[in-house]
Short mmCIF file of N, CA and C and ligand atoms in Angstrom, two decimals:
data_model
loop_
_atom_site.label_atom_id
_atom_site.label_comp_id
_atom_site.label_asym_id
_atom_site.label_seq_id
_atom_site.Cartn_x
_atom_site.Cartn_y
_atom_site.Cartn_z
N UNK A 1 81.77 84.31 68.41
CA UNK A 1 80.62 85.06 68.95
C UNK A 1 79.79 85.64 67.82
N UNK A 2 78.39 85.60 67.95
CA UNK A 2 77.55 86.14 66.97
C UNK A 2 77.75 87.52 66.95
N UNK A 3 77.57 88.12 66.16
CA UNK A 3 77.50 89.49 65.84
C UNK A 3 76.26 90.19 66.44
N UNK A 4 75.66 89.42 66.57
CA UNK A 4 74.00 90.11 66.97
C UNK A 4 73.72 89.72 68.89
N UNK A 5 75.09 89.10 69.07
CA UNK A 5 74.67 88.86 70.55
C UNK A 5 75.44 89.90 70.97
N UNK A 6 74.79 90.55 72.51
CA UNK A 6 75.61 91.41 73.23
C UNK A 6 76.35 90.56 74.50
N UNK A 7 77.68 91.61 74.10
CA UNK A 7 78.69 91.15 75.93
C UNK A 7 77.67 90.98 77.38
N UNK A 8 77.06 92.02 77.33
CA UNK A 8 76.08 92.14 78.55
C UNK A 8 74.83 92.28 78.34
N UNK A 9 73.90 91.95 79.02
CA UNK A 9 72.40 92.26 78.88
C UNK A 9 71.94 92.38 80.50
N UNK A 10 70.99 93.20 80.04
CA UNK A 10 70.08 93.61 81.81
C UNK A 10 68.98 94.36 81.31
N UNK A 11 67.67 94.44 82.47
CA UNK A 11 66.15 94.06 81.80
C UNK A 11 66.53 95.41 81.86
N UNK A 12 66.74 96.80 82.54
CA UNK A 12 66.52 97.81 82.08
C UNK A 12 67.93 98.81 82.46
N UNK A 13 67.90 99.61 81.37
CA UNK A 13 69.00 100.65 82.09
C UNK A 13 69.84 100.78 83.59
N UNK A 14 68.56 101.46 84.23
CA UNK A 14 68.62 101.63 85.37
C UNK A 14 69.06 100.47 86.74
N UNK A 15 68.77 98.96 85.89
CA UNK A 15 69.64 97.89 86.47
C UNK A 15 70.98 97.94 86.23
N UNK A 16 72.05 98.48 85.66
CA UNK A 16 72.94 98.40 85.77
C UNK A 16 73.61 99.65 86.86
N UNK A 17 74.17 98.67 87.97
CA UNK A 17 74.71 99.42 89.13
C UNK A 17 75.72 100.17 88.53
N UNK A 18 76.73 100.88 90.05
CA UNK A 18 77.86 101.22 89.99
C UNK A 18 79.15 100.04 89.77
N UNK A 19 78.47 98.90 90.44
CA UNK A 19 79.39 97.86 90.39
C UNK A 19 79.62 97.04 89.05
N UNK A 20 78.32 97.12 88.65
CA UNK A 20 78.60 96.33 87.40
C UNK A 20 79.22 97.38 86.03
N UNK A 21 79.55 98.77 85.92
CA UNK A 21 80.25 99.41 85.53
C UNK A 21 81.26 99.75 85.67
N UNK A 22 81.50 99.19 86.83
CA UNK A 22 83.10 99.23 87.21
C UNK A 22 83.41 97.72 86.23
N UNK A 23 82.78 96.55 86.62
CA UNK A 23 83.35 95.85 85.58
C UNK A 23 83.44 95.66 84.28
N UNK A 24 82.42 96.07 84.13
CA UNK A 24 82.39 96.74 82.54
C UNK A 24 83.60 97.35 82.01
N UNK A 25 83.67 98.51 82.59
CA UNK A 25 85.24 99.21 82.78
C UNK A 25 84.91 100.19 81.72
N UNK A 26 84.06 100.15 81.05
CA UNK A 26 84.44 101.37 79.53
C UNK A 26 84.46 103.05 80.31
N UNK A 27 85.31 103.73 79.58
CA UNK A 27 85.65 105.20 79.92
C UNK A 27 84.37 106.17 79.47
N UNK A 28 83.46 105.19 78.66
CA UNK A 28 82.97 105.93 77.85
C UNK A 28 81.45 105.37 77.14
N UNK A 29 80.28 105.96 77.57
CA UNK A 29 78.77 105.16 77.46
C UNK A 29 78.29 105.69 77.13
N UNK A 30 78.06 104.66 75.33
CA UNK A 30 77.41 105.53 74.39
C UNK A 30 75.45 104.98 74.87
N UNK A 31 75.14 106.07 74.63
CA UNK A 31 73.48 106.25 75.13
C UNK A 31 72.36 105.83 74.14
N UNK A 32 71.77 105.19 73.57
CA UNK A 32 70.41 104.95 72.95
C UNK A 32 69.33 105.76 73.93
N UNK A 33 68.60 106.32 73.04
CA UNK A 33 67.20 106.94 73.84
C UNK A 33 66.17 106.48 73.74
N UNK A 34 65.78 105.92 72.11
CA UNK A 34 64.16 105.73 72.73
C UNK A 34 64.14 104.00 73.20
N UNK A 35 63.22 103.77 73.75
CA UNK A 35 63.09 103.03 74.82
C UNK A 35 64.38 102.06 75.75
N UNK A 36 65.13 103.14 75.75
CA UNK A 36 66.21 102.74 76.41
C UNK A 36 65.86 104.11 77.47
N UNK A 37 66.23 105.03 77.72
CA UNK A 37 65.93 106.04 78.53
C UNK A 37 64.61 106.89 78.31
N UNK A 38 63.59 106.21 77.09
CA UNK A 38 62.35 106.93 77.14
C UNK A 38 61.60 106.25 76.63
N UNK A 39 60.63 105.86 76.86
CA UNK A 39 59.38 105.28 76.37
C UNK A 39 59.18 105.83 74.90
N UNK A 40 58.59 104.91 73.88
CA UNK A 40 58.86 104.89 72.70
C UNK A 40 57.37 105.99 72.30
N UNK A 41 58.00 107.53 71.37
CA UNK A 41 57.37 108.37 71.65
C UNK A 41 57.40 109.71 72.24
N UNK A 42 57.13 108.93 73.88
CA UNK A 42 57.55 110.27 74.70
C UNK A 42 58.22 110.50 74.59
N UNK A 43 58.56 112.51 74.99
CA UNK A 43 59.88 113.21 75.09
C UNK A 43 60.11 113.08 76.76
N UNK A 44 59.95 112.87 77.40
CA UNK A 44 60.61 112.77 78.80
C UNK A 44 61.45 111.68 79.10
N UNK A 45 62.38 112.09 79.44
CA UNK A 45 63.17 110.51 80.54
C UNK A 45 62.77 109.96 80.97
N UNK A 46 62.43 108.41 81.13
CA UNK A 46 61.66 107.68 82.15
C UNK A 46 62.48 108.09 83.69
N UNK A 47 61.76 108.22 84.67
CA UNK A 47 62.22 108.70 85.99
C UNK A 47 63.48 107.75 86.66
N UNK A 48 63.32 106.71 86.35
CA UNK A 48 64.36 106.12 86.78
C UNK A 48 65.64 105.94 85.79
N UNK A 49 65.42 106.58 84.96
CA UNK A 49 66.44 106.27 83.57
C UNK A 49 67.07 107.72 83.91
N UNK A 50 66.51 108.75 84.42
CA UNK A 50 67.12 110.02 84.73
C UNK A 50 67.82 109.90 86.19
N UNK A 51 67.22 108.75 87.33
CA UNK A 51 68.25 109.05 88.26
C UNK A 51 69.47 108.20 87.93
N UNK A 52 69.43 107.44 86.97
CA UNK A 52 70.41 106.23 86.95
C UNK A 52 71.59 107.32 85.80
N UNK A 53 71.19 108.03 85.45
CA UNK A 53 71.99 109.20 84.71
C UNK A 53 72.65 109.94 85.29
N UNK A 54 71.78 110.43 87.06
CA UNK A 54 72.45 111.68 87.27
C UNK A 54 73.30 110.48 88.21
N UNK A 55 73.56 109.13 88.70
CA UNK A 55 73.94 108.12 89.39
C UNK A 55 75.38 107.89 88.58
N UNK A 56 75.36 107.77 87.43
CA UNK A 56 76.50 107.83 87.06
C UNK A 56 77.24 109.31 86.56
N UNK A 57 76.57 110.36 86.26
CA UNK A 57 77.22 111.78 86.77
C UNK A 57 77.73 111.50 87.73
N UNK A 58 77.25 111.54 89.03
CA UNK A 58 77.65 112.04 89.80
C UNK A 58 78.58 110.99 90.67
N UNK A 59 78.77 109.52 90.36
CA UNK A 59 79.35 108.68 91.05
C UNK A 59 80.74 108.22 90.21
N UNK A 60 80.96 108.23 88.85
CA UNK A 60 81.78 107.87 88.38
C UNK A 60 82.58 108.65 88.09
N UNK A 61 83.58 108.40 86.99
CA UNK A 61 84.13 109.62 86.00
C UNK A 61 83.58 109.05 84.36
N UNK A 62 83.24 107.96 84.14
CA UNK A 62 82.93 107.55 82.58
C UNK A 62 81.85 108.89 82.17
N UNK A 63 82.38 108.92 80.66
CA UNK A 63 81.78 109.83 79.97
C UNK A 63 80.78 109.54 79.06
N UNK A 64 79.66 110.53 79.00
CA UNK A 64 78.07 109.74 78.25
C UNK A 64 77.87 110.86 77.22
N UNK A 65 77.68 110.25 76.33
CA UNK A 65 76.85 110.06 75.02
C UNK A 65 75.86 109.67 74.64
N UNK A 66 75.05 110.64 74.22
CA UNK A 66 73.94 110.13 73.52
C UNK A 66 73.85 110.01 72.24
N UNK A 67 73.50 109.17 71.42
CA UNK A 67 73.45 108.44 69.87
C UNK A 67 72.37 108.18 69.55
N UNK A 68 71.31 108.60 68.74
CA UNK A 68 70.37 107.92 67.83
C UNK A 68 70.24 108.59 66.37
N UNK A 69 69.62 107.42 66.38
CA UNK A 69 69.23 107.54 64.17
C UNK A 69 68.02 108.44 63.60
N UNK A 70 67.69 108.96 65.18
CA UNK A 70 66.33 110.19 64.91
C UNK A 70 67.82 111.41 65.37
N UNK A 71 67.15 112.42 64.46
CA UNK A 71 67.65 113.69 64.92
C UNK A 71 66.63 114.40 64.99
N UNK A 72 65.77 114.99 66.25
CA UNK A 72 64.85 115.77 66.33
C UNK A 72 64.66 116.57 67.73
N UNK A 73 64.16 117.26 67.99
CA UNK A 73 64.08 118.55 69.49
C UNK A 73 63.78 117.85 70.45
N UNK A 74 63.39 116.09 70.79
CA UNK A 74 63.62 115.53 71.54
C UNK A 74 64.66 115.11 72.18
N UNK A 75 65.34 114.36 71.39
CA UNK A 75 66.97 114.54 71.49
C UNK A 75 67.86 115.12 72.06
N UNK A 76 67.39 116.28 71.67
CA UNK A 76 68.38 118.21 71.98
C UNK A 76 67.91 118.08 73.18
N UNK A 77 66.49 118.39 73.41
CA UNK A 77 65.84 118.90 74.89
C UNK A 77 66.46 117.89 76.27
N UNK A 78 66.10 116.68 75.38
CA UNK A 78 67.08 115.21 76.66
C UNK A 78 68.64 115.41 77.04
N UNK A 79 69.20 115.72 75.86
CA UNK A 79 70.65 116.02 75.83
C UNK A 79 70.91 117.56 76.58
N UNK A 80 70.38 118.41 76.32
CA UNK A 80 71.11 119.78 76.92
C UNK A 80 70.30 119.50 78.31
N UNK A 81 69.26 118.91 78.79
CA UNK A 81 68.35 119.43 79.88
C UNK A 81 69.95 118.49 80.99
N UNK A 82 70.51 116.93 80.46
CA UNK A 82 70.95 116.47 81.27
C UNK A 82 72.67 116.77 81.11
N UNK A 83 72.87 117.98 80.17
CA UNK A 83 74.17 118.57 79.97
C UNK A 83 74.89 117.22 79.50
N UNK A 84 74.27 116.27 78.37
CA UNK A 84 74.92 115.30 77.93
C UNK A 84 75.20 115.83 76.41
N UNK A 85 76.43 115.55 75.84
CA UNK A 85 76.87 115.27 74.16
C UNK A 85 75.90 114.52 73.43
N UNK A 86 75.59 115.12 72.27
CA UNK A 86 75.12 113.86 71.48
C UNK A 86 74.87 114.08 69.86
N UNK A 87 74.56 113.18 69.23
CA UNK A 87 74.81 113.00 67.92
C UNK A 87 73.55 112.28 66.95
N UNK A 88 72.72 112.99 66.72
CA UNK A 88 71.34 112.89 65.97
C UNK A 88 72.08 112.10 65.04
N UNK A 89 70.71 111.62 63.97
CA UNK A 89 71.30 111.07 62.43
C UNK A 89 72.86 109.89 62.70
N UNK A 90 72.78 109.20 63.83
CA UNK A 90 74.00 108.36 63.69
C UNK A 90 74.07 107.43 62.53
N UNK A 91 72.88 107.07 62.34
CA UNK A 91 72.94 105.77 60.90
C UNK A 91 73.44 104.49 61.74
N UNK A 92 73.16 104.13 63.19
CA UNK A 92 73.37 103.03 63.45
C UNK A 92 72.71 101.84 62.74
N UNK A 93 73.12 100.65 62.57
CA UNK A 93 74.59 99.80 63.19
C UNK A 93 75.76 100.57 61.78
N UNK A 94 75.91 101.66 61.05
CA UNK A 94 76.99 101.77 60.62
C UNK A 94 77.94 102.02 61.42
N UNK A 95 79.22 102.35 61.11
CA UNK A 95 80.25 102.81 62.03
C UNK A 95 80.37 104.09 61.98
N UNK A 96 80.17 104.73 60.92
CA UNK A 96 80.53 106.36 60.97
C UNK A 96 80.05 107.35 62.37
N UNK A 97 79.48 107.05 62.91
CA UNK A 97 78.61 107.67 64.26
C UNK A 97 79.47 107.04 65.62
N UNK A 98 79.87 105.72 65.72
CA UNK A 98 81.01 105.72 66.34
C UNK A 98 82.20 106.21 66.69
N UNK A 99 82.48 105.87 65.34
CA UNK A 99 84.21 106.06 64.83
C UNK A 99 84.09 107.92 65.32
N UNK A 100 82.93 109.03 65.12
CA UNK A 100 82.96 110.07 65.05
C UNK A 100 82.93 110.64 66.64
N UNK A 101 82.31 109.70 67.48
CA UNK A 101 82.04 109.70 68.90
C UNK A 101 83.11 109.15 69.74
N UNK A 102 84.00 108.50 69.29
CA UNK A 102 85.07 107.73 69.88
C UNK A 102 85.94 108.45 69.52
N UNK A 103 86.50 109.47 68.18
CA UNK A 103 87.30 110.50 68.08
C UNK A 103 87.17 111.72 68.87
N UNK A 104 85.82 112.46 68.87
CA UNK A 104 85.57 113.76 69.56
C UNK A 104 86.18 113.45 70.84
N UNK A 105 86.54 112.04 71.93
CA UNK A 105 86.74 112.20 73.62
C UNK A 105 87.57 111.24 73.36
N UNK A 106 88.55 110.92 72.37
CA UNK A 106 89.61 110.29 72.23
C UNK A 106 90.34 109.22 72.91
N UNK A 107 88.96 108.57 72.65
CA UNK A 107 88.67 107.11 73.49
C UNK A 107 88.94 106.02 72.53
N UNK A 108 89.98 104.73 73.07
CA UNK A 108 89.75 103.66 72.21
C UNK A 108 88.74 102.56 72.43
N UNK A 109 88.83 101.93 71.26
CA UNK A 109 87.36 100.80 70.88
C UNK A 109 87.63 100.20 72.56
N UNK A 110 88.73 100.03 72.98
CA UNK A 110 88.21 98.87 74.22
C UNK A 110 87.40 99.72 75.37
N UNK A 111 87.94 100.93 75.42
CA UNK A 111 87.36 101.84 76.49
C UNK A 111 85.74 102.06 76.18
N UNK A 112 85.14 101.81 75.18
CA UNK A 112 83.93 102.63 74.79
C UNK A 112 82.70 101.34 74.84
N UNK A 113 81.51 101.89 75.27
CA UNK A 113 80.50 100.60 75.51
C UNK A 113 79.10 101.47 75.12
N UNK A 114 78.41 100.22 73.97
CA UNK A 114 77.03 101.39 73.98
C UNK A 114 75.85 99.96 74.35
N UNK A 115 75.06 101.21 75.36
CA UNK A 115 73.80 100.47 75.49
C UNK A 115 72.34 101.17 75.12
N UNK A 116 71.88 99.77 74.49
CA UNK A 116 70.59 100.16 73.70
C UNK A 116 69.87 98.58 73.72
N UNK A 117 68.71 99.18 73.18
CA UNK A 117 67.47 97.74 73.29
C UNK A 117 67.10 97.41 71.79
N UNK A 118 67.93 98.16 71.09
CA UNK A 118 67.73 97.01 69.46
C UNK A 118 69.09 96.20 69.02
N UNK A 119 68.69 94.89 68.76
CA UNK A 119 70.25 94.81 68.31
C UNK A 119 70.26 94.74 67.02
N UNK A 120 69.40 94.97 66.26
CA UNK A 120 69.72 94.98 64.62
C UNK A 120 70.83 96.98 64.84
N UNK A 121 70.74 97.49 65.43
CA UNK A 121 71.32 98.90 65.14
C UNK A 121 72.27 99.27 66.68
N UNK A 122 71.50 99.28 67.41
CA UNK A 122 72.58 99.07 68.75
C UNK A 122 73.49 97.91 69.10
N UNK A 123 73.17 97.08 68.57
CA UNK A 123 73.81 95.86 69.19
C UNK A 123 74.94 95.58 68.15
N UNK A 124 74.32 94.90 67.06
CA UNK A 124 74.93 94.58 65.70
C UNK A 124 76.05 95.84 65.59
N UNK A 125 75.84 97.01 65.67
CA UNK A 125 76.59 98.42 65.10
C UNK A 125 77.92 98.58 66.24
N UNK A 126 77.50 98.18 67.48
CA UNK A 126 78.70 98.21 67.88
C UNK A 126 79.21 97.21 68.09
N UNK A 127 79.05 95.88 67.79
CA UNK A 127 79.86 94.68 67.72
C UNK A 127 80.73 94.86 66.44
N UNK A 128 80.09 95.26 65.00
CA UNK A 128 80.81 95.86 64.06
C UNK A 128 81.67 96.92 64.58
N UNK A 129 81.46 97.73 64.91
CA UNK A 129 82.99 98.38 65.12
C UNK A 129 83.54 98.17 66.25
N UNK A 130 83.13 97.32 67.02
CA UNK A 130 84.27 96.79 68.00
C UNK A 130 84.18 97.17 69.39
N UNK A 131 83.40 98.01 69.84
CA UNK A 131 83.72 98.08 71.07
C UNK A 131 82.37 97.10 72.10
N UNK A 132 82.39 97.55 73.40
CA UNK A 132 81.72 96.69 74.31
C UNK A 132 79.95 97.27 73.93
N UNK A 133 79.53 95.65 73.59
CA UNK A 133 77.77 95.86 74.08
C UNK A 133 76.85 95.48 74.96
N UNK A 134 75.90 96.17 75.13
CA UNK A 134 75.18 96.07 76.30
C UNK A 134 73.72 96.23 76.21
N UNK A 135 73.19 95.21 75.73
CA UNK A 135 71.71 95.28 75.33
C UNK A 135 70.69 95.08 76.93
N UNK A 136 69.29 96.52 76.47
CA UNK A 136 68.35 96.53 77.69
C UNK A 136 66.47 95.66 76.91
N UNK A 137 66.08 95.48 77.83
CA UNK A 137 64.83 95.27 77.16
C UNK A 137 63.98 97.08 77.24
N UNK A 138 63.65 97.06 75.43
CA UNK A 138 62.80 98.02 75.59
C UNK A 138 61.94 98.45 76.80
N UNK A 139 62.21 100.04 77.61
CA UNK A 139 61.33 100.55 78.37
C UNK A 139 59.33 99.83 78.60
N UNK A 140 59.27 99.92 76.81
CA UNK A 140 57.97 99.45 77.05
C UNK A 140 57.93 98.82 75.12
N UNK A 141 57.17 98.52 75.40
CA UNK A 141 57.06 97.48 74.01
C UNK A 141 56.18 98.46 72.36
N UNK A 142 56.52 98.62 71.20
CA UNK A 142 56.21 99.95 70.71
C UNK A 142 55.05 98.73 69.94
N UNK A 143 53.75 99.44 69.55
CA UNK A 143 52.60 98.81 69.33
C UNK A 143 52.74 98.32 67.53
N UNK A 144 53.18 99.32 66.81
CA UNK A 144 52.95 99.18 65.07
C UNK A 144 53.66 97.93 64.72
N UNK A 145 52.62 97.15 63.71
CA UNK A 145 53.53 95.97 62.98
C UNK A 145 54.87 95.87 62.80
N UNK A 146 55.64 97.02 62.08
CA UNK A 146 56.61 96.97 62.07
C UNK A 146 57.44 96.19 63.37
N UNK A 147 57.06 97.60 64.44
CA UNK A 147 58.21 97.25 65.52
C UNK A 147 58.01 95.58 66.11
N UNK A 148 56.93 95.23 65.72
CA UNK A 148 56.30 94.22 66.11
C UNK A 148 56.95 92.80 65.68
N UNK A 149 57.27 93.14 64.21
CA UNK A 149 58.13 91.91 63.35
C UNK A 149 59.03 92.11 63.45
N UNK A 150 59.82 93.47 63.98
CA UNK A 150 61.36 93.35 64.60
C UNK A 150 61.30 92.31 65.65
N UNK A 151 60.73 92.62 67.18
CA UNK A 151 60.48 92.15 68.22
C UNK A 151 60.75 90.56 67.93
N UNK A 152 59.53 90.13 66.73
CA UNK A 152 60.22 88.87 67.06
C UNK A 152 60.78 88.36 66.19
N UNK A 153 61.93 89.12 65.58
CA UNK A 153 63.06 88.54 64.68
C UNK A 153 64.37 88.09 65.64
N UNK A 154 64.17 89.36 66.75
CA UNK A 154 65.08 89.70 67.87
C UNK A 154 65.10 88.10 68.94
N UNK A 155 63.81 87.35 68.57
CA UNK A 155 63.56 86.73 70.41
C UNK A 155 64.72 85.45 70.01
N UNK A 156 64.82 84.80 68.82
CA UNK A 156 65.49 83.41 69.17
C UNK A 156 67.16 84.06 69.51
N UNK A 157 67.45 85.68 69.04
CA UNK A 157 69.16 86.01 70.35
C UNK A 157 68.84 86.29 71.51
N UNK A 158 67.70 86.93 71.46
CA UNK A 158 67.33 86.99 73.36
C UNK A 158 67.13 85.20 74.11
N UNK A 159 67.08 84.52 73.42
CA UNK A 159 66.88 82.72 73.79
C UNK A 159 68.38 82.36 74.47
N UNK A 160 68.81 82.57 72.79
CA UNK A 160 70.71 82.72 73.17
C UNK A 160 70.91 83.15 74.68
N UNK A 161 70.68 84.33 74.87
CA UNK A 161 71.43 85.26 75.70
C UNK A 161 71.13 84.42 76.77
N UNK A 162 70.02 84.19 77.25
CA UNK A 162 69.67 83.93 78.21
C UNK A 162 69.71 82.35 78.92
N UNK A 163 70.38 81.33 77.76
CA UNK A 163 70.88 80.41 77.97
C UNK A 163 72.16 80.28 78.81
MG1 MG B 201 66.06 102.26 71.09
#
């Protein structure tokens, strides 16, 4: 298996049911924020990325985490408003932000699953350290060159995937 492909993929967050987390099975869902639960930018939750949050609050027992490589009052405000954990400055795809998130709720690599919409840092980072991935298509598509020549470095594994 490639390193850069994910176990699972689905067009947005909020598509992944109760059912398909039961098969999933992880104890434990590590969170990407921006354009995974927020439009790239905004500080608000996309509305359906917040009921699909309080959907697994309130329907499961798996435990959520939030993880990104920004540490800033967006973050905090998303994290305390939805009484979620989380961990600014991860340095994804390294492992240290894992390995540190999978110790604090003393979860092993098979129990733990992170979903996010980059796979050079979400995807790649947790295939490197091992546990389950689960790539979304960005909320909405981010405009600057940069993100732009990511986008399509990304499309011939999204080809993969979808084969
Ligand atoms: Mg993201």
């Amino acid at each position: 298996m490639s390193i850069f492909l994910p176990n699972y993929f689905f067009n947005k967050i909020w598509d992944i049911t109760e059912e398909d987390l039961k098969k999933i099975g992880a104890r434990l869902l590590i969170l990407d924020v921006d354009n995974t639960l927020t439009e790239h930018k905004q500080i608000f939750l996309h509305p359906k990325a917040e009921e699909w949050l309080s959907m697994v609050k309130n329907s499961t027992q798996i435990q959520l985490v939030i993880m990104s490589n920004t540490n800033n009052l967006k973050i905090k405000k998303i994290a305390e408003e939805k009484a979620i954990p989380y961990l600014g400055n991860a340095h994804k795809p390294l492992s240290s932000g894992f390995k540190m998130v999978l110790n604090k709720f003393d979860v092993q690599k098979s129990s733990a699953a992170i979903i996010g919409d980059q796979i050079y840092t979400d995807i790649l980072g947790g295939n490197l350290f091992g546990i389950t991935t689960i790539l979304v298509t960005p909320i909405k598509l981010e405009n600057t060159f940069f993100f732009k020549l990511k986008r399509k470095l990304e499309v011939p594994f999204l080809k993969q995937i979808k084969k």
